[in-house]
GROMACS .gro file of C-alpha atoms in nm:
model
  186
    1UNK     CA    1   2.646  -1.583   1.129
    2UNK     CA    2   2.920  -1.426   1.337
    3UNK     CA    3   2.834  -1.389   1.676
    4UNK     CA    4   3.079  -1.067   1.760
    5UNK     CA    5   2.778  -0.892   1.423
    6UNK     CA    6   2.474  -1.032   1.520
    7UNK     CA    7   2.225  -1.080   1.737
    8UNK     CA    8   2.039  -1.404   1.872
    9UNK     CA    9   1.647  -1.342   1.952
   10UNK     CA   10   1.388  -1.679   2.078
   11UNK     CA   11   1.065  -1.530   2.043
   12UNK     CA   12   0.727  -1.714   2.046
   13UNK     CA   13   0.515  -1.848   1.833
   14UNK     CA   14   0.713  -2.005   1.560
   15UNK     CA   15   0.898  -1.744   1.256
   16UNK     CA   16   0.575  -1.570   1.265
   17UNK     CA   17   0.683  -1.383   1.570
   18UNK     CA   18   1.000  -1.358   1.444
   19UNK     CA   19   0.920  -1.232   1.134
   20UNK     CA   20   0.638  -0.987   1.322
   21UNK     CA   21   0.956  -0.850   1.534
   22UNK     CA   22   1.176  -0.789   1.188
   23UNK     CA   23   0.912  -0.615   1.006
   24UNK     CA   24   0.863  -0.348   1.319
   25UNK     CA   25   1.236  -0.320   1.308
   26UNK     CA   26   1.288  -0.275   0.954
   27UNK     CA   27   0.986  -0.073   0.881
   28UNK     CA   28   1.124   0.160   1.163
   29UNK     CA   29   1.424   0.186   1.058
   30UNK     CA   30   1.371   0.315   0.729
   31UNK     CA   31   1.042   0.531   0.738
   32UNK     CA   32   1.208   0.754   0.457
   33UNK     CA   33   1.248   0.494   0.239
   34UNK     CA   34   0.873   0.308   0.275
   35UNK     CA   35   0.864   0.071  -0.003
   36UNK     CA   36   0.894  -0.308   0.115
   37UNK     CA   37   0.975  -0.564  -0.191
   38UNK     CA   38   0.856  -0.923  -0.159
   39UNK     CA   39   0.811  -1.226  -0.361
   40UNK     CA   40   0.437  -1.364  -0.472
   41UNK     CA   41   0.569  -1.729  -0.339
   42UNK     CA   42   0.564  -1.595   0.016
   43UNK     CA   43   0.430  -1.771   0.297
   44UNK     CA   44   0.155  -1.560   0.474
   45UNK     CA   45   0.402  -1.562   0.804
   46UNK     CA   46   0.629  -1.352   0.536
   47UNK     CA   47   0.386  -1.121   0.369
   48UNK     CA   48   0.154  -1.020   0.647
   49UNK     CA   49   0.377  -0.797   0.887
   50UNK     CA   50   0.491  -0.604   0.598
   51UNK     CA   51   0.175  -0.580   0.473
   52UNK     CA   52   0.114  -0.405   0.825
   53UNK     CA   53   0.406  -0.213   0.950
   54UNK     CA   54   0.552  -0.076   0.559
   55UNK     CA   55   0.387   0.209   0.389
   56UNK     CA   56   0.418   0.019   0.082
   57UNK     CA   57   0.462  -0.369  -0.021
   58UNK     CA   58   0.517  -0.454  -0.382
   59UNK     CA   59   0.479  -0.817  -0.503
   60UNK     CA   60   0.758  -0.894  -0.764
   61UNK     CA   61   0.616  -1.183  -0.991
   62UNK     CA   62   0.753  -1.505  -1.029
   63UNK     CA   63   0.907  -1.641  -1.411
   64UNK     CA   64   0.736  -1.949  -1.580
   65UNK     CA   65   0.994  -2.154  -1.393
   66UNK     CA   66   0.878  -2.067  -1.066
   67UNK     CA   67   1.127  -1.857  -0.945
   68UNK     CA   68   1.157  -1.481  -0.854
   69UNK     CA   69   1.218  -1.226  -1.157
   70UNK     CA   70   1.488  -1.079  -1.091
   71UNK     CA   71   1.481  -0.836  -1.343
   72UNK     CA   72   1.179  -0.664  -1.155
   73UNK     CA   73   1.346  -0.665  -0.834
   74UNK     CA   74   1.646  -0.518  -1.009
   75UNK     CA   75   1.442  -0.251  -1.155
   76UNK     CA   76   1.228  -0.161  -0.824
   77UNK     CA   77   1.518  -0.128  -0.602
   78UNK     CA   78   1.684   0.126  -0.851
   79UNK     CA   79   1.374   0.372  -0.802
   80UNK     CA   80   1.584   0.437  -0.394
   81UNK     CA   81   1.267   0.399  -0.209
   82UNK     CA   82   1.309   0.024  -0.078
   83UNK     CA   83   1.406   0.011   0.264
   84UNK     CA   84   1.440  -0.372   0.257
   85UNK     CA   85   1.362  -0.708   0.037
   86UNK     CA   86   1.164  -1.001   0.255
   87UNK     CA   87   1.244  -1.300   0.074
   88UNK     CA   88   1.214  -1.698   0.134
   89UNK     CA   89   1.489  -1.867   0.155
   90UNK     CA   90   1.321  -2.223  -0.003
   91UNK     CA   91   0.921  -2.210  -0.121
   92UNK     CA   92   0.712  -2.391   0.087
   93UNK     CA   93   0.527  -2.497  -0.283
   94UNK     CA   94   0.828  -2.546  -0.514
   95UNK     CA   95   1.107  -2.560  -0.333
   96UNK     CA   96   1.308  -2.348  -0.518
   97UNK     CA   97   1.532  -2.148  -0.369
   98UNK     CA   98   1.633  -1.815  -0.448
   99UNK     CA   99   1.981  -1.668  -0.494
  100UNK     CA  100   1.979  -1.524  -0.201
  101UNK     CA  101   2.356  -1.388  -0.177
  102UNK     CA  102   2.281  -1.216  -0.541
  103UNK     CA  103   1.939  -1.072  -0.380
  104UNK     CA  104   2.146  -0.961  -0.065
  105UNK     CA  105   2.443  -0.793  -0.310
  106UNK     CA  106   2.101  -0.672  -0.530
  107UNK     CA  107   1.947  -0.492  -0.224
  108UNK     CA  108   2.255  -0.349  -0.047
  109UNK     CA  109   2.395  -0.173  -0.406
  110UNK     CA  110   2.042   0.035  -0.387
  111UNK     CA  111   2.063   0.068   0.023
  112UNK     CA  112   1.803  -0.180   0.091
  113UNK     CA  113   1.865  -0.400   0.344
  114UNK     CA  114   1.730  -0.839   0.311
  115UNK     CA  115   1.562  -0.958   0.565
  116UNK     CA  116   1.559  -1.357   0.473
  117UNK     CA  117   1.270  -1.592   0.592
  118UNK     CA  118   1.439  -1.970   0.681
  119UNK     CA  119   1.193  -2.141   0.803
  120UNK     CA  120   1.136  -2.378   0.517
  121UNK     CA  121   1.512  -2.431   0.448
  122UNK     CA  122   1.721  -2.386   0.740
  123UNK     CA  123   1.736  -2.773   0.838
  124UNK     CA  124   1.788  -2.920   0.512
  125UNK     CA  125   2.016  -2.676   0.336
  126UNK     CA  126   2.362  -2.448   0.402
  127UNK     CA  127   2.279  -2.127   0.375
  128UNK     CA  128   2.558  -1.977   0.125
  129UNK     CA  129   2.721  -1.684   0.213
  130UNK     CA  130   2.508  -1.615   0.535
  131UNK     CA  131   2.755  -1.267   0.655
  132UNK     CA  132   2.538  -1.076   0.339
  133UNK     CA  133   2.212  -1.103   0.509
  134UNK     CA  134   2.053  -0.874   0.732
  135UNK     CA  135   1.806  -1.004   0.929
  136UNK     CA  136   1.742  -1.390   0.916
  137UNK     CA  137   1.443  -1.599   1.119
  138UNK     CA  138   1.378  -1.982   1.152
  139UNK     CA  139   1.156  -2.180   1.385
  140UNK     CA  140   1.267  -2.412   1.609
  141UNK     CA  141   0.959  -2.665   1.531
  142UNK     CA  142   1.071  -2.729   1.217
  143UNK     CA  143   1.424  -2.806   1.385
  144UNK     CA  144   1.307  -3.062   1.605
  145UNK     CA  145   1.319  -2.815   1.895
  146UNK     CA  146   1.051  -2.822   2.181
  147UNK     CA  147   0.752  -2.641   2.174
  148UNK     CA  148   0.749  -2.356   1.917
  149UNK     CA  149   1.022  -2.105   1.936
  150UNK     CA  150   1.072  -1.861   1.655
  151UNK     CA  151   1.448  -1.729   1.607
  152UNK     CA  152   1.521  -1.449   1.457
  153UNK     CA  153   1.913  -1.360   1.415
  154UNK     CA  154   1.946  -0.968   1.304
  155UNK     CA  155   2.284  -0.786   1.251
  156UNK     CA  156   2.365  -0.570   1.626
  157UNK     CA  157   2.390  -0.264   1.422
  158UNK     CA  158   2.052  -0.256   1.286
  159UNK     CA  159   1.900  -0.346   1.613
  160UNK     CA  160   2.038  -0.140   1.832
  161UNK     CA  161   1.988   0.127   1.614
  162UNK     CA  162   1.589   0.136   1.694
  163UNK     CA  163   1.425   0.167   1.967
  164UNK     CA  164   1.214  -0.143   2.133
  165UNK     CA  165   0.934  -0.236   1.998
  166UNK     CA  166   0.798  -0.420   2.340
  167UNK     CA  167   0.877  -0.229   2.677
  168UNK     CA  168   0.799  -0.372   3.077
  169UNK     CA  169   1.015  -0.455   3.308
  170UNK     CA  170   1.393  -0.558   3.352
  171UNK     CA  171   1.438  -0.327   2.997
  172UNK     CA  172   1.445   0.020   3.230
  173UNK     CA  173   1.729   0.149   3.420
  174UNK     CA  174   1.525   0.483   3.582
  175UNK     CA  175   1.094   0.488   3.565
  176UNK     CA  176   0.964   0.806   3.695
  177UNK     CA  177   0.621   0.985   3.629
  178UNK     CA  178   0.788   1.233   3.368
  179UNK     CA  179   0.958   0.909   3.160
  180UNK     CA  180   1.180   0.638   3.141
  181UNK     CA  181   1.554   0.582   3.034
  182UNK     CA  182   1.634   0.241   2.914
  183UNK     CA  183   1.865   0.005   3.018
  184UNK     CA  184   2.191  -0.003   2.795
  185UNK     CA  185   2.224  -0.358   2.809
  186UNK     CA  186   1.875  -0.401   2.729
   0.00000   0.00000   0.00000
């Protein structure tokens, strides 16, 4: 990922934080277009926050050989209402692992952005073509790092284009009783 394009968040709690942040981000970011597309093989840390921040979440079903149908993603994001794709980068059951490059070029040709779950893959496999993604989150437990941190590495553009989804201190520059103005470095 190229640092000058994206961003570098440690958050708590393994990817499930991570993903928890991307999901408020996403989902806010496109509230006029409030379908969410995900796979059936998702891991409940990748199903759940869209599930609760997205006005909609469609399931697209897996073919006999275990992987995602394509076909039905194709179709879905054609309708214009999918504001992004959540989608496992390696199944924590089969192991497959989706096309993901072809599911980022899939979702950006409708305007959907691909927010990619890593957690299962990112120590044991390159990631191919990792510029086309969106939004992608790991956990640092599953990379021998101490303790539990989730990462989640979004493109600058996307999230500085929404406001934060967690305020307190150090984010303000000015706090007064009428309202707040937030730091630009924040």
């Amino acid at each position: 990922f190229p640092p000058d394009a994206y961003h570098c968040i440690f958050l708590g709690s393994g990817a499930t934080a991570a993903l928890n942040r991307a999901a408020i981000l996403l989902s806010r970011l496109h509230r006029e277009r409030p379908r969410t597309v995900l796979s059936l093989m998702e891991h409940h840390a990748n199903d759940l926050p869209h599930r609760a921040t997205s006005q909609s979440v469609l399931h697209v079903p897996l073919t006999p050989d275990g992987g995602v149908d394509l076909n039905v993603l194709a179709r879905e994001l054609a309708r214009g209402d999918v504001g992004y794709v959540a989608m496992t980068a390696c199944s924590n059951v089969t192991g497959w692992l989706p096309p993901i490059a072809d599911i980022a070029a899939m979702a950006h040709h409708h305007g959907a952005h691909l927010l990619v779950d890593g957690a299962q893959m990112a120590v044991h496999h390159q990631l191919a073509a990792p510029h086309t993604i969106d939004a992608f989150v790991f956990c640092g437990h599953k990379a021998y790092a101490p303790g539990t941190p989730g990462v989640l590495i979004v493109r600058k553009a996307l999230h500085d284009a929404v406001a934060p989804s967690e305020l307190g201190g150090g984010i303000v520059h000015r706090v007064s009783q009428h309202g707040f103005e937030l730091a630009l470095d924040a």
